[in-house]
mmCIF file of C-alpha atoms in Angstrom:
data_model
loop_
_atom_site.group_PDB
_atom_site.id
_atom_site.type_symbol
_atom_site.label_atom_id
_atom_site.label_comp_id
_atom_site.label_asym_id
_atom_site.label_seq_id
_atom_site.Cartn_x
_atom_site.Cartn_y
_atom_site.Cartn_z
ATOM 1 C CA MET D 1491 17.605 -46.484 78.185
ATOM 2 C CA VAL D 1492 14.500 -46.358 76.009
ATOM 3 C CA LYS D 1493 12.404 -45.072 78.893
ATOM 4 C CA MET D 1494 14.835 -42.205 79.505
ATOM 5 C CA LEU D 1495 15.021 -41.469 75.783
ATOM 6 C CA GLY D 1496 11.236 -41.187 75.718
ATOM 7 C CA THR D 1497 11.319 -38.726 78.608
ATOM 8 C CA PHE D 1498 13.934 -36.616 76.838
ATOM 9 C CA VAL D 1499 12.151 -36.612 73.480
ATOM 10 C CA ARG D 1500 8.814 -35.685 75.031
ATOM 11 C CA SER D 1501 10.460 -32.577 76.491
ATOM 12 C CA GLU D 1502 10.559 -30.610 73.234
ATOM 13 C CA SER D 1503 13.485 -28.204 72.894
ATOM 14 C CA PRO D 1504 13.532 -26.135 69.682
ATOM 15 C CA SER D 1505 16.603 -23.916 69.396
ATOM 16 C CA HIS D 1506 14.699 -20.628 69.199
ATOM 17 C CA ASP D 1507 12.469 -21.286 72.219
ATOM 18 C CA LYS D 1508 14.473 -20.447 75.338
ATOM 19 C CA LYS D 1509 11.790 -21.567 77.784
ATOM 20 C CA ALA D 1510 11.484 -24.963 76.144
ATOM 21 C CA VAL D 1511 15.254 -25.546 75.970
ATOM 22 C CA ASP D 1512 15.679 -24.469 79.593
ATOM 23 C CA ARG D 1513 12.847 -26.764 80.644
ATOM 24 C CA PHE D 1514 14.572 -29.701 78.958
ATOM 25 C CA GLY D 1515 17.904 -28.640 80.449
ATOM 26 C CA LYS D 1516 16.390 -29.021 83.918
ATOM 27 C CA VAL D 1517 15.313 -32.565 83.044
ATOM 28 C CA VAL D 1518 18.864 -33.448 81.988
ATOM 29 C CA ALA D 1519 20.402 -31.709 85.013
ATOM 30 C CA THR D 1520 18.180 -33.714 87.366
ATOM 31 C CA GLU D 1521 19.472 -36.988 85.937
ATOM 32 C CA TRP D 1522 23.076 -35.909 86.433
ATOM 33 C CA ARG D 1523 22.503 -34.735 89.980
ATOM 34 C CA LYS D 1524 21.069 -38.180 90.778
ATOM 35 C CA ARG D 1525 24.486 -39.524 89.874
ATOM 36 C CA GLY D 1526 26.363 -37.141 92.152
ATOM 37 C CA ALA D 1527 27.611 -34.847 89.414
ATOM 38 C CA LYS D 1528 28.292 -31.138 89.894
ATOM 39 C CA VAL D 1529 25.944 -29.255 87.575
ATOM 40 C CA ARG D 1530 26.465 -25.614 86.714
ATOM 41 C CA VAL D 1531 23.957 -23.709 84.614
ATOM 42 C CA LEU D 1532 25.636 -21.280 82.214
ATOM 43 C CA ASN D 1533 22.993 -18.591 81.940
ATOM 44 C CA ASN D 1534 22.325 -17.318 78.458
ATOM 45 C CA LEU D 1535 20.037 -14.371 77.827
ATOM 46 C CA LYS D 1536 19.705 -14.798 74.057
ATOM 47 C CA ARG D 1537 19.124 -18.540 73.804
ATOM 48 C CA GLY D 1538 18.625 -21.447 76.149
ATOM 49 C CA ASN D 1539 21.015 -21.937 79.043
ATOM 50 C CA HIS D 1540 23.997 -24.260 78.624
ATOM 51 C CA LEU D 1541 24.857 -26.993 81.136
ATOM 52 C CA ARG D 1542 28.316 -27.821 82.438
ATOM 53 C CA VAL D 1543 28.347 -31.184 84.203
ATOM 54 C CA GLU D 1544 31.404 -32.420 86.079
ATOM 55 C CA ILE D 1545 31.939 -35.829 87.630
ATOM 56 C CA TRP D 1546 34.861 -37.923 88.839
ATOM 57 C CA PHE D 1547 35.261 -41.264 90.577
ATOM 58 C CA GLY D 1548 37.003 -42.329 93.733
ATOM 59 C CA GLN D 1549 37.853 -40.467 96.909
ATOM 60 C CA GLY D 1550 40.181 -37.620 97.682
ATOM 61 C CA ARG D 1551 41.196 -34.681 95.561
ATOM 62 C CA GLU D 1552 39.596 -33.748 92.282
ATOM 63 C CA PRO D 1553 41.741 -34.970 89.359
ATOM 64 C CA LYS D 1554 43.641 -32.231 87.555
ATOM 65 C CA ARG D 1555 43.253 -33.731 84.084
ATOM 66 C CA GLN D 1556 39.958 -34.071 82.257
ATOM 67 C CA ILE D 1557 38.123 -35.503 79.275
ATOM 68 C CA MET D 1558 35.481 -33.307 77.667
ATOM 69 C CA LEU D 1559 32.222 -34.677 76.274
ATOM 70 C CA LEU D 1560 30.255 -32.412 73.987
ATOM 71 C CA GLY D 1561 26.650 -32.348 72.861
ATOM 72 C CA HIS D 1562 23.571 -30.161 72.545
ATOM 73 C CA LEU D 1563 20.122 -29.844 74.088
ATOM 74 C CA ASP D 1564 18.378 -28.138 71.179
ATOM 75 C CA THR D 1565 16.580 -29.679 68.215
ATOM 76 C CA VAL D 1566 15.334 -28.359 64.876
ATOM 77 C CA TYR D 1567 11.680 -29.216 65.527
ATOM 78 C CA PRO D 1568 9.150 -26.516 66.541
ATOM 79 C CA LEU D 1569 6.932 -26.927 69.575
ATOM 80 C CA GLY D 1570 3.975 -29.150 68.814
ATOM 81 C CA THR D 1571 5.869 -31.566 66.557
ATOM 82 C CA LEU D 1572 5.169 -34.397 69.007
ATOM 83 C CA ALA D 1573 1.467 -34.187 68.202
ATOM 84 C CA LYS D 1574 2.088 -35.432 64.657
ATOM 85 C CA MET D 1575 5.379 -37.247 65.280
ATOM 86 C CA PRO D 1576 5.052 -38.902 68.721
ATOM 87 C CA PHE D 1577 7.738 -40.888 70.459
ATOM 88 C CA ARG D 1578 7.044 -44.550 69.711
ATOM 89 C CA ILE D 1579 8.701 -47.973 69.617
ATOM 90 C CA SER D 1580 8.363 -50.071 66.483
ATOM 91 C CA GLY D 1581 10.503 -52.609 64.639
ATOM 92 C CA GLY D 1582 13.377 -52.440 67.114
ATOM 93 C CA ARG D 1583 13.603 -48.675 66.708
ATOM 94 C CA ALA D 1584 12.707 -45.641 68.785
ATOM 95 C CA TRP D 1585 11.058 -42.964 66.667
ATOM 96 C CA GLY D 1586 10.476 -39.303 67.355
ATOM 97 C CA PRO D 1587 11.843 -35.763 66.984
ATOM 98 C CA GLY D 1588 15.395 -35.528 68.264
ATOM 99 C CA THR D 1589 15.834 -39.234 69.006
ATOM 100 C CA PHE D 1590 18.850 -39.451 66.716
ATOM 101 C CA ASP D 1591 20.054 -35.830 66.742
ATOM 102 C CA MET D 1592 20.892 -35.920 69.510
ATOM 103 C CA LYS D 1593 18.898 -36.897 72.574
ATOM 104 C CA GLY D 1594 20.040 -40.465 72.108
ATOM 105 C CA GLY D 1595 23.596 -39.220 72.656
ATOM 106 C CA LEU D 1596 22.588 -37.515 75.901
ATOM 107 C CA VAL D 1597 21.176 -40.820 77.139
ATOM 108 C CA LEU D 1598 24.366 -42.678 76.212
ATOM 109 C CA ALA D 1599 26.487 -40.342 78.345
ATOM 110 C CA LEU D 1600 24.406 -41.061 81.449
ATOM 111 C CA PHE D 1601 24.481 -44.819 80.950
ATOM 112 C CA ALA D 1602 28.221 -44.845 80.209
ATOM 113 C CA VAL D 1603 28.798 -43.305 83.632
ATOM 114 C CA ASP D 1604 26.397 -45.842 85.161
ATOM 115 C CA ALA D 1605 28.369 -48.649 83.503
ATOM 116 C CA LEU D 1606 31.676 -47.438 84.956
ATOM 117 C CA LYS D 1607 30.182 -47.292 88.435
ATOM 118 C CA ALA D 1608 28.586 -50.720 88.081
ATOM 119 C CA ALA D 1609 31.914 -52.203 86.961
ATOM 120 C CA GLY D 1610 33.768 -50.602 89.875
ATOM 121 C CA ILE D 1611 36.152 -48.785 87.528
ATOM 122 C CA THR D 1612 37.889 -45.640 88.785
ATOM 123 C CA PRO D 1613 39.158 -43.589 85.829
ATOM 124 C CA ALA D 1614 42.174 -41.383 86.490
ATOM 125 C CA LYS D 1615 40.599 -38.265 84.982
ATOM 126 C CA LYS D 1616 37.462 -36.286 85.603
ATOM 127 C CA PHE D 1617 34.808 -35.865 82.955
ATOM 128 C CA VAL D 1618 33.257 -32.567 81.921
ATOM 129 C CA PHE D 1619 30.063 -32.763 79.880
ATOM 130 C CA LEU D 1620 29.118 -29.566 78.085
ATOM 131 C CA TRP D 1621 25.543 -29.577 76.831
ATOM 132 C CA THR D 1622 24.852 -26.479 74.743
ATOM 133 C CA SER D 1623 21.579 -24.905 73.638
ATOM 134 C CA ASP D 1624 22.258 -23.519 70.155
ATOM 135 C CA GLU D 1625 24.251 -26.023 68.092
ATOM 136 C CA GLU D 1626 21.535 -26.358 65.480
ATOM 137 C CA ILE D 1627 21.589 -22.600 64.778
ATOM 138 C CA GLY D 1628 25.331 -21.941 64.645
ATOM 139 C CA SER D 1629 26.587 -22.091 68.266
ATOM 140 C CA GLU D 1630 26.968 -18.321 68.493
ATOM 141 C CA SER D 1631 26.396 -18.138 72.251
ATOM 142 C CA SER D 1632 28.202 -21.366 73.167
ATOM 143 C CA ARG D 1633 31.396 -21.214 71.125
ATOM 144 C CA ARG D 1634 33.414 -19.420 73.813
ATOM 145 C CA ALA D 1635 32.436 -21.968 76.459
ATOM 146 C CA ILE D 1636 33.245 -24.838 74.087
ATOM 147 C CA THR D 1637 36.737 -23.622 73.222
ATOM 148 C CA SER D 1638 37.525 -22.606 76.801
ATOM 149 C CA GLU D 1639 36.657 -26.062 78.137
ATOM 150 C CA ALA D 1640 38.439 -27.832 75.298
ATOM 151 C CA ARG D 1641 41.713 -26.071 76.078
ATOM 152 C CA ARG D 1642 41.676 -27.688 79.528
ATOM 153 C CA SER D 1643 40.984 -31.170 78.142
ATOM 154 C CA ASP D 1644 43.169 -34.039 76.966
ATOM 155 C CA ALA D 1645 40.560 -35.137 74.418
ATOM 156 C CA VAL D 1646 37.043 -34.273 73.282
ATOM 157 C CA LEU D 1647 34.355 -36.875 72.637
ATOM 158 C CA VAL D 1648 31.398 -35.596 70.613
ATOM 159 C CA LEU D 1649 28.055 -37.342 71.045
ATOM 160 C CA GLU D 1650 26.583 -36.287 67.724
ATOM 161 C CA PRO D 1651 24.841 -39.111 65.813
ATOM 162 C CA SER D 1652 26.938 -41.760 64.137
ATOM 163 C CA PHE D 1653 27.221 -42.057 60.354
ATOM 164 C CA GLY D 1654 25.233 -44.735 58.525
ATOM 165 C CA ARG D 1655 23.331 -47.749 59.771
ATOM 166 C CA ASP D 1656 26.619 -49.401 60.767
ATOM 167 C CA GLY D 1657 27.427 -46.644 63.297
ATOM 168 C CA ARG D 1658 30.624 -45.239 61.835
ATOM 169 C CA LEU D 1659 32.420 -42.471 63.719
ATOM 170 C CA LYS D 1660 33.057 -39.122 62.049
ATOM 171 C CA THR D 1661 36.759 -38.441 61.696
ATOM 172 C CA GLU D 1662 36.405 -35.686 59.100
ATOM 173 C CA ARG D 1663 33.840 -32.893 58.697
ATOM 174 C CA LYS D 1664 33.580 -29.943 56.371
ATOM 175 C CA GLY D 1665 33.758 -26.368 57.576
ATOM 176 C CA VAL D 1666 30.514 -24.444 57.276
ATOM 177 C CA GLY D 1667 29.423 -20.903 56.521
ATOM 178 C CA THR D 1668 26.287 -18.925 55.784
ATOM 179 C CA ALA D 1669 26.357 -15.663 53.859
ATOM 180 C CA GLU D 1670 23.952 -13.222 52.256
ATOM 181 C CA ILE D 1671 24.258 -11.176 49.077
ATOM 182 C CA ILE D 1672 21.964 -8.144 49.109
ATOM 183 C CA VAL D 1673 21.570 -6.167 45.877
ATOM 184 C CA THR D 1674 20.075 -2.683 45.722
ATOM 185 C CA GLY D 1675 19.009 -1.359 42.340
ATOM 186 C CA ARG D 1676 16.407 1.174 41.178
ATOM 187 C CA SER D 1677 12.763 0.537 40.379
ATOM 188 C CA ALA D 1678 11.069 1.693 37.181
ATOM 189 C CA HIS D 1679 8.088 0.785 34.993
ATOM 190 C CA ALA D 1680 9.028 -2.433 33.191
ATOM 191 C CA GLY D 1681 7.115 -1.412 30.071
ATOM 192 C CA VAL D 1682 7.238 2.386 29.850
ATOM 193 C CA ASP D 1683 10.803 3.207 30.862
ATOM 194 C CA PRO D 1684 12.784 0.084 31.830
ATOM 195 C CA GLU D 1685 16.042 1.819 30.898
ATOM 196 C CA LYS D 1686 15.597 4.091 33.928
ATOM 197 C CA GLY D 1687 15.691 1.116 36.283
ATOM 198 C CA ILE D 1688 18.529 -0.982 37.670
ATOM 199 C CA ASN D 1689 17.348 -4.571 37.872
ATOM 200 C CA ALA D 1690 18.466 -6.034 41.204
ATOM 201 C CA VAL D 1691 17.309 -9.525 40.251
ATOM 202 C CA HIS D 1692 19.437 -9.505 37.092
ATOM 203 C CA GLU D 1693 22.441 -8.324 39.091
ATOM 204 C CA LEU D 1694 21.920 -11.047 41.672
ATOM 205 C CA ALA D 1695 21.724 -13.675 38.923
ATOM 206 C CA LEU D 1696 25.052 -12.457 37.535
ATOM 207 C CA GLN D 1697 26.630 -12.645 40.992
ATOM 208 C CA ILE D 1698 25.337 -16.185 41.555
ATOM 209 C CA GLU D 1699 26.827 -17.236 38.221
ATOM 210 C CA ARG D 1700 30.119 -15.684 39.312
ATOM 211 C CA LEU D 1701 30.006 -17.564 42.639
ATOM 212 C CA LYS D 1702 29.688 -20.900 40.844
ATOM 213 C CA LYS D 1703 33.346 -20.516 39.897
ATOM 214 C CA LEU D 1704 34.296 -20.822 43.585
ATOM 215 C CA ASN D 1705 33.115 -24.424 43.647
ATOM 216 C CA SER D 1706 35.845 -27.041 43.623
ATOM 217 C CA PRO D 1707 34.753 -30.639 44.274
ATOM 218 C CA ALA D 1708 38.372 -31.785 44.203
ATOM 219 C CA ARG D 1709 39.183 -29.472 47.126
ATOM 220 C CA GLY D 1710 35.904 -30.103 48.934
ATOM 221 C CA ILE D 1711 34.597 -26.567 48.356
ATOM 222 C CA ALA D 1712 30.891 -25.945 47.695
ATOM 223 C CA VAL D 1713 29.219 -22.528 47.530
ATOM 224 C CA GLN D 1714 25.505 -22.807 46.863
ATOM 225 C CA ALA D 1715 22.753 -20.196 46.534
ATOM 226 C CA THR D 1716 19.933 -21.753 48.536
ATOM 227 C CA VAL D 1717 17.272 -19.073 49.173
ATOM 228 C CA VAL D 1718 16.589 -16.272 46.677
ATOM 229 C CA THR D 1719 14.082 -13.407 46.949
ATOM 230 C CA GLY D 1720 13.473 -10.273 44.890
ATOM 231 C CA GLY D 1721 10.915 -8.214 43.052
ATOM 232 C CA THR D 1722 7.383 -7.118 43.897
ATOM 233 C CA VAL D 1723 5.078 -7.298 40.848
ATOM 234 C CA SER D 1724 5.660 -8.356 37.255
ATOM 235 C CA ASN D 1725 5.589 -4.889 35.665
ATOM 236 C CA VAL D 1726 8.106 -3.215 38.001
ATOM 237 C CA ILE D 1727 11.882 -3.400 37.617
ATOM 238 C CA PRO D 1728 12.969 -4.808 41.006
ATOM 239 C CA ASP D 1729 15.125 -2.547 43.156
ATOM 240 C CA TYR D 1730 15.963 -5.246 45.720
ATOM 241 C CA ALA D 1731 17.129 -8.857 45.627
ATOM 242 C CA ARG D 1732 18.736 -11.152 48.151
ATOM 243 C CA ALA D 1733 20.339 -14.593 48.178
ATOM 244 C CA GLU D 1734 21.418 -16.832 51.031
ATOM 245 C CA LEU D 1735 24.548 -18.886 50.472
ATOM 246 C CA ASP D 1736 25.559 -22.198 52.021
ATOM 247 C CA ILE D 1737 29.346 -22.600 52.173
ATOM 248 C CA ARG D 1738 31.251 -25.839 52.775
ATOM 249 C CA PHE D 1739 35.011 -26.448 52.741
ATOM 250 C CA SER D 1740 37.348 -29.278 53.755
ATOM 251 C CA ARG D 1741 40.566 -27.437 54.610
ATOM 252 C CA ALA D 1742 40.942 -24.841 57.331
ATOM 253 C CA THR D 1743 43.131 -22.695 55.075
ATOM 254 C CA ASP D 1744 40.310 -22.354 52.542
ATOM 255 C CA GLY D 1745 37.973 -20.604 54.986
ATOM 256 C CA PRO D 1746 39.715 -17.201 55.084
ATOM 257 C CA GLU D 1747 40.243 -17.327 51.319
ATOM 258 C CA LEU D 1748 36.536 -17.894 50.683
ATOM 259 C CA ASP D 1749 35.675 -14.993 52.988
ATOM 260 C CA ARG D 1750 38.117 -12.765 51.106
ATOM 261 C CA LYS D 1751 36.610 -13.677 47.751
ATOM 262 C CA LEU D 1752 33.089 -12.994 49.003
ATOM 263 C CA ARG D 1753 34.126 -9.582 50.308
ATOM 264 C CA SER D 1754 35.822 -8.764 47.009
ATOM 265 C CA LEU D 1755 32.616 -9.058 44.959
ATOM 266 C CA ARG D 1756 31.797 -5.882 43.046
ATOM 267 C CA PRO D 1757 28.650 -4.918 41.080
ATOM 268 C CA ILE D 1758 28.463 -5.930 37.422
ATOM 269 C CA SER D 1759 25.450 -3.788 36.484
ATOM 270 C CA LYS D 1760 26.135 -0.070 36.371
ATOM 271 C CA GLY D 1761 24.573 1.672 39.361
ATOM 272 C CA ALA D 1762 23.835 -1.474 41.374
ATOM 273 C CA ARG D 1763 25.056 -1.750 44.956
ATOM 274 C CA LEU D 1764 26.148 -4.910 46.802
ATOM 275 C CA GLU D 1765 26.207 -5.772 50.490
ATOM 276 C CA ILE D 1766 27.799 -8.991 51.723
ATOM 277 C CA ARG D 1767 26.902 -10.332 55.152
ATOM 278 C CA GLY D 1768 28.114 -13.378 57.036
ATOM 279 C CA GLY D 1769 30.720 -15.830 55.833
ATOM 280 C CA THR D 1770 32.429 -18.938 57.181
ATOM 281 C CA ASN D 1771 31.602 -19.609 60.817
ATOM 282 C CA ARG D 1772 32.650 -23.162 61.632
ATOM 283 C CA PRO D 1773 36.050 -24.669 60.780
ATOM 284 C CA PRO D 1774 36.420 -28.154 59.343
ATOM 285 C CA LEU D 1775 37.304 -31.165 61.424
ATOM 286 C CA GLU D 1776 40.379 -32.432 59.614
ATOM 287 C CA ARG D 1777 41.553 -36.031 59.874
ATOM 288 C CA THR D 1778 44.808 -35.296 61.655
ATOM 289 C CA ALA D 1779 47.193 -37.805 63.209
ATOM 290 C CA ALA D 1780 45.611 -37.122 66.622
ATOM 291 C CA VAL D 1781 42.134 -37.827 65.274
ATOM 292 C CA ARG D 1782 43.320 -41.011 63.569
ATOM 293 C CA ALA D 1783 44.970 -42.208 66.782
ATOM 294 C CA LEU D 1784 41.825 -41.561 68.827
ATOM 295 C CA PHE D 1785 39.707 -43.431 66.295
ATOM 296 C CA GLY D 1786 42.160 -46.325 66.298
ATOM 297 C CA HIS D 1787 41.814 -46.587 70.060
ATOM 298 C CA ALA D 1788 38.012 -46.648 69.796
ATOM 299 C CA ARG D 1789 38.172 -49.315 67.106
ATOM 300 C CA GLU D 1790 40.323 -51.536 69.341
ATOM 301 C CA LEU D 1791 37.820 -51.183 72.169
ATOM 302 C CA MET D 1792 35.046 -52.323 69.854
ATOM 303 C CA ARG D 1793 37.161 -55.261 68.684
ATOM 304 C CA ASP D 1794 37.542 -56.304 72.326
ATOM 305 C CA MET D 1795 33.734 -56.483 72.428
ATOM 306 C CA GLY D 1796 33.651 -58.557 69.256
ATOM 307 C CA LEU D 1797 32.277 -55.703 67.177
ATOM 308 C CA SER D 1798 33.559 -53.711 64.217
ATOM 309 C CA LEU D 1799 33.797 -49.927 63.951
ATOM 310 C CA GLY D 1800 34.297 -47.824 60.842
ATOM 311 C CA GLU D 1801 34.931 -44.167 60.138
ATOM 312 C CA ALA D 1802 33.425 -41.660 57.733
ATOM 313 C CA SER D 1803 33.679 -38.156 56.341
ATOM 314 C CA THR D 1804 30.614 -35.897 56.257
ATOM 315 C CA GLY D 1805 29.683 -32.500 54.880
ATOM 316 C CA GLY D 1806 27.719 -31.526 57.976
ATOM 317 C CA GLY D 1807 29.263 -29.439 60.737
ATOM 318 C CA SER D 1808 29.318 -29.873 64.509
ATOM 319 C CA ASP D 1809 30.788 -28.205 67.574
ATOM 320 C CA GLY D 1810 33.571 -30.784 67.468
ATOM 321 C CA SER D 1811 35.052 -28.749 64.628
ATOM 322 C CA PHE D 1812 35.774 -25.914 67.074
ATOM 323 C CA THR D 1813 37.705 -28.189 69.407
ATOM 324 C CA ALA D 1814 39.580 -29.983 66.627
ATOM 325 C CA ALA D 1815 40.682 -26.642 65.193
ATOM 326 C CA LEU D 1816 42.454 -25.959 68.505
ATOM 327 C CA GLY D 1817 44.529 -29.089 68.052
ATOM 328 C CA ILE D 1818 42.674 -31.024 70.768
ATOM 329 C CA PRO D 1819 42.222 -34.701 69.796
ATOM 330 C CA THR D 1820 38.534 -34.908 68.888
ATOM 331 C CA LEU D 1821 36.377 -37.895 68.031
ATOM 332 C CA ASP D 1822 32.911 -37.223 66.619
ATOM 333 C CA GLY D 1823 29.837 -39.321 65.891
ATOM 334 C CA LEU D 1824 29.914 -41.255 69.175
ATOM 335 C CA GLY D 1825 26.166 -40.854 69.636
ATOM 336 C CA ALA D 1826 23.291 -43.134 68.756
ATOM 337 C CA VAL D 1827 23.015 -45.298 65.645
ATOM 338 C CA GLY D 1828 19.982 -44.476 63.526
ATOM 339 C CA ASP D 1829 18.839 -42.543 60.500
ATOM 340 C CA PHE D 1830 16.873 -39.618 59.045
ATOM 341 C CA PRO D 1831 17.906 -36.738 61.339
ATOM 342 C CA HIS D 1832 15.764 -33.575 61.071
ATOM 343 C CA GLY D 1833 12.940 -35.432 59.344
ATOM 344 C CA PRO D 1834 9.645 -37.238 60.030
ATOM 345 C CA ARG D 1835 11.333 -40.667 59.958
ATOM 346 C CA GLU D 1836 14.038 -39.854 62.516
ATOM 347 C CA HIS D 1837 14.843 -42.852 64.692
ATOM 348 C CA VAL D 1838 17.529 -44.757 66.584
ATOM 349 C CA LEU D 1839 18.296 -48.488 66.642
ATOM 350 C CA ILE D 1840 17.488 -49.701 70.135
ATOM 351 C CA GLY D 1841 19.805 -52.708 69.963
ATOM 352 C CA ALA D 1842 22.810 -50.477 69.350
ATOM 353 C CA LEU D 1843 22.258 -48.271 72.419
ATOM 354 C CA PRO D 1844 24.079 -50.534 74.926
ATOM 355 C CA GLU D 1845 26.917 -51.114 72.463
ATOM 356 C CA ARG D 1846 27.464 -47.365 72.078
ATOM 357 C CA ALA D 1847 27.250 -46.793 75.827
ATOM 358 C CA ALA D 1848 29.848 -49.534 76.326
ATOM 359 C CA LEU D 1849 32.160 -47.935 73.758
ATOM 360 C CA LEU D 1850 31.846 -44.570 75.460
ATOM 361 C CA ALA D 1851 32.480 -46.105 78.878
ATOM 362 C CA GLY D 1852 35.543 -47.843 77.506
ATOM 363 C CA LEU D 1853 36.919 -44.578 76.150
ATOM 364 C CA LEU D 1854 36.321 -42.809 79.456
ATOM 365 C CA ALA D 1855 38.036 -45.605 81.344
ATOM 366 C CA THR D 1856 41.146 -45.758 79.174
ATOM 367 C CA LEU D 1857 41.945 -42.289 77.799
#
């Protein structure tokens, strides 16, 4: 498992580099073809290609019912990261860019299938693995494929990283959005005739203060200005300012309301103009009865192995939110156990890899 993980990590796959993602996709596709799976490349002109992998056990007709497994090929790291952050083994951990988020999960899927074959188990359903290329940048090109496949599935298992060093599954996620506020004012000399200008930076500051009122920790709503730009030189009234907003929300019903409130913003400074772009783009994964039941089943499987399994809520989004919003039972965080995703200390716990593969195999065998 570690050897395959090293191969995957060394094939860098930043989201914005189509050639690199496609190159890694071919590496993953080769492993699945070795196992007799049907691999279909979903060509994508804008980003990397997506992979649809289908496999079933036994002889005869293809099963009509299916389980969907979901994950992504892309990482947040630019090409060349391996030079300063190489794949390495130390202290019972595998370190490197993308080990935890989520190339470890891709490895687990392959070894779960190997485990079923080695045990001579013939599941009643087929498995469809959808590996997408743009999860880290919003899933714009893959969302249709994700929802289309989910509608044909009895359940969706998401191989995103687990939560915490104890490997908890993610049974609740916040919805996510990204928006921009663009302010247009009028420039003027800051010392000679400032009254002739319309200060875009001042207007943006007023709007950010207004947006703070949308925050509601009790309801799980957070609207944060994260990137702000504006102005040119110190003695010119700025005629342009811009802010990026990060939006998080816990309830599906709050998404449309937040979008409405963003669109309803009006200028405070006389003569200023506002433009609002973006908004909510990923629904929350709510802890429904179906999600709770699926987690309970996973926990029982772990108990049969003499291990414990917990659950957690997280503010981060994943493609599992799209499938859960359709009402398809979805269980997230089934990937590797580790820590520090998206950072120089990213790693997975090697000892937990076979445990997670066994859990995944058990789910595939019994759902």
